[in-house]
C-alpha positions as a printed Julia matrix, in Angstrom:
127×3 Matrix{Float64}:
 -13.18   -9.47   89.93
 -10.58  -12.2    89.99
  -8.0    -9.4    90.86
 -10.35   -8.27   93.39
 -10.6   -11.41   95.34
  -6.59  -12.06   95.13
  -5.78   -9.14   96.69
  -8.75   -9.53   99.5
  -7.32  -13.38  100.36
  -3.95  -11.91  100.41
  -5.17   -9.29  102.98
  -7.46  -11.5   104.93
  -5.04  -14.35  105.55
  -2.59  -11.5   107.16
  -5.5   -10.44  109.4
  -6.03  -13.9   110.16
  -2.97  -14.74  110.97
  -3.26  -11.45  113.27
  -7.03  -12.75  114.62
  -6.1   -12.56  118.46
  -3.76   -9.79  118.82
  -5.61   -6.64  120.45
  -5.96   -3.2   118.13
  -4.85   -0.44  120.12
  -6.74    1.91  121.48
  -9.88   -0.07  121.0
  -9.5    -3.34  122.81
 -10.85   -4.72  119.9
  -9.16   -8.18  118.73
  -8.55   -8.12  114.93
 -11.18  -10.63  114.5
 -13.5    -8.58  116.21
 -12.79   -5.23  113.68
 -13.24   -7.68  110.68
 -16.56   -8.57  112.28
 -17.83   -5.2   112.82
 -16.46   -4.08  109.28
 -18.68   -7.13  107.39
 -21.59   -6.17  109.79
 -21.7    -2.32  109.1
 -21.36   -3.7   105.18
 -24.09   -5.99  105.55
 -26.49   -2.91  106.78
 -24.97   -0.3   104.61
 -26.04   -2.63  101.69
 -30.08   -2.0   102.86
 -31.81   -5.59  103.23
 -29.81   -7.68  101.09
 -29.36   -9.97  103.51
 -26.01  -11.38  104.66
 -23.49  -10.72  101.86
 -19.83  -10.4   103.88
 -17.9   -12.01  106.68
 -15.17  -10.96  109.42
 -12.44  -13.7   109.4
 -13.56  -16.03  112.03
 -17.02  -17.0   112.51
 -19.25  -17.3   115.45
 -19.93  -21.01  114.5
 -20.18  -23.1   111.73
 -23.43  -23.36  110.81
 -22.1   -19.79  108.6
 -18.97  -20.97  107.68
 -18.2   -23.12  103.88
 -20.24  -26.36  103.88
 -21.13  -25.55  107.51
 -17.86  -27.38  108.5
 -15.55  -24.55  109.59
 -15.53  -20.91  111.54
 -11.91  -19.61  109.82
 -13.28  -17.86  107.03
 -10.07  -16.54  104.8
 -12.74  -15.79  101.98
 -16.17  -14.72  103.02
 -18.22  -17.15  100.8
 -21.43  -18.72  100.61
 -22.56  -22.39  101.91
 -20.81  -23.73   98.69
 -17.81  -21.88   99.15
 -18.58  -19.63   96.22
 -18.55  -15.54   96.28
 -21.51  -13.59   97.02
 -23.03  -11.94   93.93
 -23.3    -8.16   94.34
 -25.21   -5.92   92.48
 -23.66   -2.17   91.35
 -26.21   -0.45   93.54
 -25.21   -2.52   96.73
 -21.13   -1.87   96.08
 -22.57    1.79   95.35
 -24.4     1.76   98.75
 -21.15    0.76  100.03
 -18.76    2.68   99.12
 -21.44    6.14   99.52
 -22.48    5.28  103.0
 -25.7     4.1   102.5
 -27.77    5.2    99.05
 -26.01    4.51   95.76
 -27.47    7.86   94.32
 -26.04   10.48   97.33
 -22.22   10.84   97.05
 -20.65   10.09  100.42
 -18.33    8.32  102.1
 -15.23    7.02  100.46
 -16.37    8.8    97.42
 -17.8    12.41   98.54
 -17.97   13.8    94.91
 -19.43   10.48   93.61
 -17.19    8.09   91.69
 -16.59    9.03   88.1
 -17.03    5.6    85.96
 -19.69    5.57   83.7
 -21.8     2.99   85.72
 -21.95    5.22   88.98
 -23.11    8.6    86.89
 -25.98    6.56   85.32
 -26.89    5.97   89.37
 -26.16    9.65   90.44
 -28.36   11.14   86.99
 -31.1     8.95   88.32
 -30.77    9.79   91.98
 -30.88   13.46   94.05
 -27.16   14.24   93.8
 -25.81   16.24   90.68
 -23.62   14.39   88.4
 -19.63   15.12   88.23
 -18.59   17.84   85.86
């Protein structure tokens, strides 16, 4: 996961430095798409509570210590990461239930992990 959270800093810092530019067509800032991104993972991840961040926050009282709103990392009060269990990253990356295929991975993903989800679930395993 170290890899993982290099590459999201890397990525986050460049949308931070980005925050207040506008995204065309949407007259969305860039701060504003992170926000909408964490929020849609947040529900997609079905009542486990708040679990990812945009890049700025609406006020401290969310932000590392409850000192600060730029949020490069989305951590928790202590600055550490948010734990995340297969089934929500499954939920995730399926669109909402870690058994259905969906989303970014429409035939399922093929790691050993995810079939053990998908034989338990409604969806047919991958050939």
């Amino acid at each position: 996961m170290g890899v993982v959270s290099g590459q999201d800093a890397v990525i986050r810092t460049l949308l931070y430095t980005q925050a207040k530019q506008l995204v065309s067509p949407y007259r969305l800032t860039v701060a504003e798409f992170t926000n909408r991104i964490s929020a849609r993972r947040n529900f997609l991840r079905a009542g486990c509570g708040n679990k990812d961040e945009g890049i700025i926050l609406p006020n401290q009282t969310l932000g590392a210590e409850n000192r600060m709103t730029s949020n490069i990392l989305s951590a928790n009060f202590n600055s550490g990461s948010y734990a995340r269990t297969t089934a929500e990253n499954l939920r995730i990356l399926y669109g909402g239930n870690e058994s259905v295929p969906g989303g970014f991975f429409p035939r399922g993903a093929n790691g050993n992990i995810a079939k053990r989800f998908l034989n338990n679930g409604t969806a047919m395993p991958i050939a």
